[in-house]
Structures are given as C-alpha cells and as structure tokens.
Coordinates of N, CA and C in Angstrom, one line a residue:
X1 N -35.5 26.5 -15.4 CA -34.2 25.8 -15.6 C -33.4 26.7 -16.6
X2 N -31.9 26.6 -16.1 CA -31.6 27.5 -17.2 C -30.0 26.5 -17.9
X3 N -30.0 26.8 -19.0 CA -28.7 25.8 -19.6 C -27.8 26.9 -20.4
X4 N -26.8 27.2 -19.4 CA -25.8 28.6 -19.9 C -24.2 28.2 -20.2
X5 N -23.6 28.7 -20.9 CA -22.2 28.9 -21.1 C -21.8 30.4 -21.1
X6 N -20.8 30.4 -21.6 CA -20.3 31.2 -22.1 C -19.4 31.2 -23.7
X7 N -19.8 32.4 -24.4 CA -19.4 32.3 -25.8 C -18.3 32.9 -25.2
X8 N -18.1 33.8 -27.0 CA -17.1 34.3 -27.9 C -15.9 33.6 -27.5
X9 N -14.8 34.2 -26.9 CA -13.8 33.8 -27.0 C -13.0 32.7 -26.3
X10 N -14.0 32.0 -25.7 CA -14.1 30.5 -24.5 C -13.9 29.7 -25.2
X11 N -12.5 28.5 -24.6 CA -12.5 27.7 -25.1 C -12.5 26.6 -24.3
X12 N -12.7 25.2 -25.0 CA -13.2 24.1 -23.7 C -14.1 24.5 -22.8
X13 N -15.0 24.7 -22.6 CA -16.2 24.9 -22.1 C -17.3 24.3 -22.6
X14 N -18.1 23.3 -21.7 CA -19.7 22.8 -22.1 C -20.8 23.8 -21.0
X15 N -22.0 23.4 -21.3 CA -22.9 23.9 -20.5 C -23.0 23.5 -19.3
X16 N -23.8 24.1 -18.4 CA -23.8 24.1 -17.1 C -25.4 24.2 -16.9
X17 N -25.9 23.4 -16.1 CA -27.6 23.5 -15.7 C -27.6 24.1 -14.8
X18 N -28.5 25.3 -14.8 CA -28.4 26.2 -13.2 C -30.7 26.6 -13.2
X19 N -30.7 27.3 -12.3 CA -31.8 27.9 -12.1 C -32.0 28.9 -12.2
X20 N -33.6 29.3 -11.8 CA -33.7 31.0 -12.2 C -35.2 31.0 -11.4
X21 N -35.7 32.2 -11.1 CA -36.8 32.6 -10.7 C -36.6 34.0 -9.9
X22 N -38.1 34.4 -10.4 CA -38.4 35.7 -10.5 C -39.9 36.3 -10.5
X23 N -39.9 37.7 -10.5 CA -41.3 37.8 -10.9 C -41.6 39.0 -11.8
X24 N -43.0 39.0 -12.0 CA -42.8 40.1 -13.4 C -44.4 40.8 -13.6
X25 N -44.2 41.6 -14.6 CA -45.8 42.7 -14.5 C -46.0 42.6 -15.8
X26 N -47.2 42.5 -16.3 CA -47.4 42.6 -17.5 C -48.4 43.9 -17.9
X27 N -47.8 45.1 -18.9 CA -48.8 46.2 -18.7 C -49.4 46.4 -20.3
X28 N -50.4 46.2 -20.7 CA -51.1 46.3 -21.8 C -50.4 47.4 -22.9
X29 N -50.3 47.5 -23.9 CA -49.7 48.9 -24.8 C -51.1 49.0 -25.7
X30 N -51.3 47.2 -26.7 CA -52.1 47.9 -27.5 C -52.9 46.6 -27.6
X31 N -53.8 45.7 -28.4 CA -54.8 44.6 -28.0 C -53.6 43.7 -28.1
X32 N -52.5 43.6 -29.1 CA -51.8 42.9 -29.2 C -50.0 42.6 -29.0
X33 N -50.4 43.7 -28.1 CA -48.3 44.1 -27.7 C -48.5 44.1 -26.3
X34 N -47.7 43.4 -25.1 CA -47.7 43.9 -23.9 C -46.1 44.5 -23.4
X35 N -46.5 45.7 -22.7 CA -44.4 45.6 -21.6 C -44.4 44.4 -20.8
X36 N -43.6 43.8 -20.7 CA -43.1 43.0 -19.5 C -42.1 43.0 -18.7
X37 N -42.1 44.2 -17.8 CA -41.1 44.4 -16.9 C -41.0 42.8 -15.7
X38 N -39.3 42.6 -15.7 CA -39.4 41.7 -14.7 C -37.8 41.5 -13.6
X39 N -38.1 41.0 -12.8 CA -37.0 40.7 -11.9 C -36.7 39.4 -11.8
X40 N -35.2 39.3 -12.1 CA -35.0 37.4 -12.1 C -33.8 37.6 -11.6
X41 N -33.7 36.4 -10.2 CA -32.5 35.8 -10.2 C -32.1 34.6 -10.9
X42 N -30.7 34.4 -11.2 CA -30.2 33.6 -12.6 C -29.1 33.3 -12.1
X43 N -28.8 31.6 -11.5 CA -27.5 31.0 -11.6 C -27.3 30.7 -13.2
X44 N -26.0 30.8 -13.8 CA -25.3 31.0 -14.4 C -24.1 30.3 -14.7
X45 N -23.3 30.3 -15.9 CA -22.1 29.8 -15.6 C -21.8 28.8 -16.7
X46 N -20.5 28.3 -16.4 CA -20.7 26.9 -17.8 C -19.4 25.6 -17.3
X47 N -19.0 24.7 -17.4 CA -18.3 23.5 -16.7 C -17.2 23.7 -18.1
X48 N -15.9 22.9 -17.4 CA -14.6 23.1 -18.3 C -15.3 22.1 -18.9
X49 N -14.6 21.6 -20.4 CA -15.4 20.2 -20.6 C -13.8 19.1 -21.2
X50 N -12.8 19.8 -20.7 CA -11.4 18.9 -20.4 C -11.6 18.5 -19.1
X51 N -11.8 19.2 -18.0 CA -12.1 18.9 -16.5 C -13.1 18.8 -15.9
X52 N -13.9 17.9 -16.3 CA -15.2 17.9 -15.4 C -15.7 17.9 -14.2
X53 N -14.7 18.1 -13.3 CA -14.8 18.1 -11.9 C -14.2 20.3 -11.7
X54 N -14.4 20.8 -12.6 CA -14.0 22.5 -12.8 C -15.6 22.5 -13.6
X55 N -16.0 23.6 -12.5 CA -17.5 25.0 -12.8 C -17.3 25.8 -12.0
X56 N -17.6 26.8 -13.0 CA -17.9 28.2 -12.8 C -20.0 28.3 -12.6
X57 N -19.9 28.9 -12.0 CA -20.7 29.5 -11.1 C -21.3 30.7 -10.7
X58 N -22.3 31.2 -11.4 CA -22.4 32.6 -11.3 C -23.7 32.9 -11.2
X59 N -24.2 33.8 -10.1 CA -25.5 34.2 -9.5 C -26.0 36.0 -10.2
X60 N -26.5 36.1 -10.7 CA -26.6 37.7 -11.4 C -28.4 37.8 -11.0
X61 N -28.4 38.9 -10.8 CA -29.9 39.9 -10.6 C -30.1 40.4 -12.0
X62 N -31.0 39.7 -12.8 CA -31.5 40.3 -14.0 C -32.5 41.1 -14.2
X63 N -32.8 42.2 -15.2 CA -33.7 42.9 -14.9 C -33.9 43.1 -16.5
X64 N -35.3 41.8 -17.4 CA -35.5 42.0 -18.6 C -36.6 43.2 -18.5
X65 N -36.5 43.4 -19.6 CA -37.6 44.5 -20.1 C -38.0 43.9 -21.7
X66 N -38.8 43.2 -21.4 CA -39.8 42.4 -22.4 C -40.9 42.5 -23.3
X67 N -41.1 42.7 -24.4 CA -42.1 42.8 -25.3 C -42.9 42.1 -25.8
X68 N -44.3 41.5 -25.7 CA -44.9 40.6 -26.0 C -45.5 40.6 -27.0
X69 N -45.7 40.3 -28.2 CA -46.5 39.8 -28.9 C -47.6 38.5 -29.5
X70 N -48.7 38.6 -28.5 CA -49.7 37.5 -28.5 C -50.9 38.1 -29.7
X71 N -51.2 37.3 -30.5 CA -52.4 37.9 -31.4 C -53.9 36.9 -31.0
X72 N -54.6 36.9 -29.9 CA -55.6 35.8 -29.8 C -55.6 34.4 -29.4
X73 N -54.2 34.1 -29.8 CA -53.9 32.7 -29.8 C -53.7 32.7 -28.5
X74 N -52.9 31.1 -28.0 CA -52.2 31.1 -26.5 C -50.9 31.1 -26.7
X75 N -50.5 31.0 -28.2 CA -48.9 31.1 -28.3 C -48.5 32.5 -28.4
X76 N -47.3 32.7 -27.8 CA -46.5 34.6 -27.8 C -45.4 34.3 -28.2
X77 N -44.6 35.3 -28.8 CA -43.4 35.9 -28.8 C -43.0 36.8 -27.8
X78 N -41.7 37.1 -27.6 CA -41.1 38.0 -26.4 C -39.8 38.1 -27.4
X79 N -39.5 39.7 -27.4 CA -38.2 40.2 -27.2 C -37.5 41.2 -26.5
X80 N -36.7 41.3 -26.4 CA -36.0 42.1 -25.1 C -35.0 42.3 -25.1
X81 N -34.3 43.0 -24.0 CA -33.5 43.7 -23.5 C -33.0 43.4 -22.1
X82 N -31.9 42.8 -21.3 CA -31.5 43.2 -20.0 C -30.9 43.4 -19.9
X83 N -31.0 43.5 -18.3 CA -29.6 44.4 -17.7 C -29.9 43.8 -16.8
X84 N -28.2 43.1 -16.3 CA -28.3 42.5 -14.8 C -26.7 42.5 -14.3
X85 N -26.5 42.3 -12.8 CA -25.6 42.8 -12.0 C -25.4 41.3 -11.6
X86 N -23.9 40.8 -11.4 CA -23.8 39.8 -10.8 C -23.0 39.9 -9.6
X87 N -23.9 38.9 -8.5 CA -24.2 39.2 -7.0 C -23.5 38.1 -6.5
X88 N -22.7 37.3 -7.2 CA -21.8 35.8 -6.3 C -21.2 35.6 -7.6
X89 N -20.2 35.2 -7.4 CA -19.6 33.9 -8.6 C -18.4 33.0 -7.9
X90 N -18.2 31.7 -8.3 CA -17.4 30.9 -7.6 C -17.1 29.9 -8.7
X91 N -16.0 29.5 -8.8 CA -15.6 28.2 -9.2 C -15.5 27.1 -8.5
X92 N -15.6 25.8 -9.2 CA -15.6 24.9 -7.7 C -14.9 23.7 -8.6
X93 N -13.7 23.2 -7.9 CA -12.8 22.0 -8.3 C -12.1 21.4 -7.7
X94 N -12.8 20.0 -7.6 CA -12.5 18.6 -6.6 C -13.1 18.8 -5.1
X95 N -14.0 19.7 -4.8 CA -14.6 20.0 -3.9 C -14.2 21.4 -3.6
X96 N -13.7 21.6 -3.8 CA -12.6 23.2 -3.3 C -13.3 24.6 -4.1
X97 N -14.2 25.3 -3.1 CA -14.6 26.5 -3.8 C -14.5 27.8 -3.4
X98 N -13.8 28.3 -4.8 CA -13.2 29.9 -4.8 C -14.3 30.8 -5.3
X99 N -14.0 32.0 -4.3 CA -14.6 33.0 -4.7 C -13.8 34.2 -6.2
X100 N -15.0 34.1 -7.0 CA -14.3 34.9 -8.2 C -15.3 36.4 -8.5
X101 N -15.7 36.6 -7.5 CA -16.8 37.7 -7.9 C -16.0 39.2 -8.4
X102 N -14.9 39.2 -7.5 CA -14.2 40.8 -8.4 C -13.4 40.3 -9.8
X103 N -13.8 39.1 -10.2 CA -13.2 39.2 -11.6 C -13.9 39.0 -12.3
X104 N -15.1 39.6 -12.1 CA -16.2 40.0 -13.4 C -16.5 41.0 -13.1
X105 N -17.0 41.8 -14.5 CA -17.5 42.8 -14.4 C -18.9 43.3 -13.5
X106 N -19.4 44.1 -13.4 CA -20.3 44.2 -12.3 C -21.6 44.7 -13.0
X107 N -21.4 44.8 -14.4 CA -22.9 45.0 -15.1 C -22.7 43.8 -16.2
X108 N -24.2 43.5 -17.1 CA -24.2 42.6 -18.3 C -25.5 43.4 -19.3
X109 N -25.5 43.3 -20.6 CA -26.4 43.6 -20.8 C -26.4 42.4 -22.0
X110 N -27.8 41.9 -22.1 CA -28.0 41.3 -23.1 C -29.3 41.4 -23.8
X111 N -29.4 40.9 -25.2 CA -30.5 40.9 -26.1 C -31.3 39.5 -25.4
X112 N -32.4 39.7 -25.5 CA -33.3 38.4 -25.3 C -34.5 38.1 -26.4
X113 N -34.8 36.7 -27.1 CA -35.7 36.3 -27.7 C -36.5 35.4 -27.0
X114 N -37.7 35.3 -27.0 CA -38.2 33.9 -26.6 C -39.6 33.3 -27.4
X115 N -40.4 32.2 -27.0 CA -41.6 31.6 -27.7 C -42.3 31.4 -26.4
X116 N -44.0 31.5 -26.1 CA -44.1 30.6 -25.3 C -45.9 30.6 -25.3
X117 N -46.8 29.7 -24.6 CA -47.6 29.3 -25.1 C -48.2 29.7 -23.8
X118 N -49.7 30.0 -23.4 CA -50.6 29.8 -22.5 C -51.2 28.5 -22.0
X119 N -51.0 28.1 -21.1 CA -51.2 26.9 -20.6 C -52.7 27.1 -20.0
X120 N -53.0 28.0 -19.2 CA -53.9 28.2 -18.7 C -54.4 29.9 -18.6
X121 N -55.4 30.6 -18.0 CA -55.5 31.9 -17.6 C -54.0 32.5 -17.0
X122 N -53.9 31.6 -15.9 CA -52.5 31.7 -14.8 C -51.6 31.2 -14.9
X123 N -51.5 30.4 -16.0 CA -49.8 29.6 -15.9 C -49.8 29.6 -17.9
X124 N -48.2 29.3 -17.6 CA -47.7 29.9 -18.8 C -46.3 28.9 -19.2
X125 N -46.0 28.8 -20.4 CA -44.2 27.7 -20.5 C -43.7 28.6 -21.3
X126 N -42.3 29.0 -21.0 CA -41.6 29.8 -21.8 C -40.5 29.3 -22.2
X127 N -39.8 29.6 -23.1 CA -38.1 28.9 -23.5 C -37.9 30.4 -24.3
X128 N -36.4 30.7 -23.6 CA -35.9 32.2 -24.5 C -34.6 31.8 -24.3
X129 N -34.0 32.6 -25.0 CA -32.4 32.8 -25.4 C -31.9 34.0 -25.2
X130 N -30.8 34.1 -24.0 CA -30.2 35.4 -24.3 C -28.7 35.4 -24.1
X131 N -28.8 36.2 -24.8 CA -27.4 36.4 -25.6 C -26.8 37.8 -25.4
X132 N -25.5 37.7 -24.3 CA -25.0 38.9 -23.6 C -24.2 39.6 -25.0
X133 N -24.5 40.9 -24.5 CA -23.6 42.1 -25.1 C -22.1 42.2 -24.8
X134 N -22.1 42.1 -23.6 CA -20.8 42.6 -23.2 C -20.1 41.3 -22.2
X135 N -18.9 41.9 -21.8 CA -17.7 41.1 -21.8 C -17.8 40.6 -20.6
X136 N -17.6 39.6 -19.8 CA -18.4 39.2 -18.7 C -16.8 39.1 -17.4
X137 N -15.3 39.3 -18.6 CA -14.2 39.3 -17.3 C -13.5 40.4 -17.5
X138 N -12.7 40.8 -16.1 CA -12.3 41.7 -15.7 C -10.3 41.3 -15.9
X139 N -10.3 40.1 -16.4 CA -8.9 40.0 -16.0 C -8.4 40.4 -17.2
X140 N -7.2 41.4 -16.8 CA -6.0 42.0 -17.7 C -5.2 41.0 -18.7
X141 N -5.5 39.8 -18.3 CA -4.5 39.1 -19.0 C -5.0 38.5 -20.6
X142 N -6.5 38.7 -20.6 CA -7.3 38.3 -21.8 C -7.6 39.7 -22.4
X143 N -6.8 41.1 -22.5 CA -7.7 41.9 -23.0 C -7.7 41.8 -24.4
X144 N -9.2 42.0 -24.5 CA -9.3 42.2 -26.3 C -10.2 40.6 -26.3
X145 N -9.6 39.9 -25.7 CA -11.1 39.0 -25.7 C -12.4 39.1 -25.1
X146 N -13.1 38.3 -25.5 CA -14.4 38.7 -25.1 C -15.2 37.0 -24.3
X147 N -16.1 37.4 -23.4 CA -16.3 36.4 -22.7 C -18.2 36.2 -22.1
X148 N -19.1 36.3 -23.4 CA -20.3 37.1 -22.7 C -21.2 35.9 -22.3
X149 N -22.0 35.8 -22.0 CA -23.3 35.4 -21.3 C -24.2 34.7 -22.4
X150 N -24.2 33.6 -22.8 CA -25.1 32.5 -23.4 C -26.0 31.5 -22.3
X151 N -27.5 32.0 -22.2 CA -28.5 31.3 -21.7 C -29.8 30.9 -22.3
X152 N -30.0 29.8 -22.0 CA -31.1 29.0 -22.6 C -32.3 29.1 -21.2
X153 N -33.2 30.2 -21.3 CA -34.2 29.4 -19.9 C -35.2 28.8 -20.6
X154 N -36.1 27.9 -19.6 CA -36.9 27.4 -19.5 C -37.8 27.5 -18.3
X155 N -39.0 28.2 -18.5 CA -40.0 28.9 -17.3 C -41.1 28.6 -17.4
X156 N -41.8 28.0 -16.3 CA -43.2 28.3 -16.1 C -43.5 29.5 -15.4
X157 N -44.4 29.9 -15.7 CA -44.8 31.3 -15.2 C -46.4 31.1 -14.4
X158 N -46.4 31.9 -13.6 CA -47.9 31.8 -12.3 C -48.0 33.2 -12.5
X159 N -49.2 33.2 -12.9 CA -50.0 34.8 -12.5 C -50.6 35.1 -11.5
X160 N -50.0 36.0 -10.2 CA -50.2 36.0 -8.8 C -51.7 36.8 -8.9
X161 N -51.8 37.6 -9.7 CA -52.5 39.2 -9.5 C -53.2 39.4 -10.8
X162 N -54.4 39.3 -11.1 CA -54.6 40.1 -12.5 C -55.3 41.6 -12.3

C-alpha cells in the first residue's frame, strides 16, 4: 500500500492511497549489511483537498537500490536510493479523465528510509519513506517551484528463491 502526495511547493493537496509491487534480490556484503537491488511498480499521486472529486494519478517504474542492516534479530533497517521513470499519469475529475504524462518530468530520484521486521524465513512487513529529489513538473508556468514525490509504502515481502 502506498500513501503519497506531493511536497514542497503544493498547495491544497491531501494524500492519495495507491499501490505498489515488485520484486527484488538480496546479495550478502558482510554478516550484517545486505544490497537490495529491486524493481517496483508504484501508483502515485495525491487528491486536491478543496476538491475532492480532483486526483492526480501517477504510475512510475522504480528502481531502489537498498541497504540493509539486520544484526541477528528479525527487525532491519533499509536505506537507499532510487531512480524511477514515470510510465502513465492522469488526473481524474467528476468522472472525466486526462492524460498528463508529458507534463512531468520523465526521471525522479529519491532518498529512501525504511524499518521492517521478519515475519517468517519467507515473508517480511516493511513501512519506508521516500522522499523525491527532484521536481516532478514540466510546466513553464511554475518555474522555480518545486513539486517532488512524498511516499509512505507499506509491504509484505515473499521470498521466491533462496
């Protein structure tokens, strides 16, 4: 589950509940640090919160590059890095929905934190936060503002392969 907006320079805007899923590799470094390369698709976006029948809508291909820190326990830390491309975006108001994909930019990069606990060998609950770098519109009329990427996921994780 993911619960996103948009910061910095957005105004009237609440969150938006979207989804996410993906998959990912975990490669050992040292007893207590893993890489976590991964692939996520991530609806996106945030609702006006003067017009509640106005959301934005946004589908991006993420690609974190994750660091784990587990010491023995079942609880970890993760921090990171992405980079993701967005692949749709739409607004939708009073049923009527526009395509807005050429007015966003076509990369994002953001910082990611997260916590998350071992539930089992193969299953896992995560909650991370990330928080875009960069400016998420393309339109000329806002330059100098900034419009980035605020998401809250929430994941269960399945280990296909060990």
């Amino acid at each position: 589950m993911n619960i996103s907006t948009i910061g910095g320079d957005s105004e009237n805007v609440s969150p938006k509940t979207g989804i996410h899923g993906g998959f990912f590799s975990s490669l050992s470094l040292s007893e207590n640090f893993k890489l976590k390369p991964e692939l996520v698709l991530s609806n996106q976006g945030c609702k006006d919160s003067e017009n509640n029948k106005l959301r934005f809508s946004y589908w991006y291909l993420n690609a974190p590059l994750m660091i784990r820190y587990q010491e023995g326990s079942p609880g970890f830390l993760d921090f990171g890095i992405q980079l993701g491309t967005v692949i749709h975006a739409n607004t939708r108001e009073n049923g009527e929905k526009r395509n807005v994909t050429g007015g966003l930019e076509n990369f994002d990069i953001s910082l990611c934190a997260g916590v998350g606990f071992d539930l089992s060998e193969s299953t896992a609950f995560e909650a991370r936060y990330i928080g875009g770098l960069t400016n998420t519109s393309k339109n000329p009329e806002v330059e100098g503002e900034t419009f980035p990427n605020r998401v809250f996921q929430f994941t269960i994780a399945y280990v296909l392969f060990k």
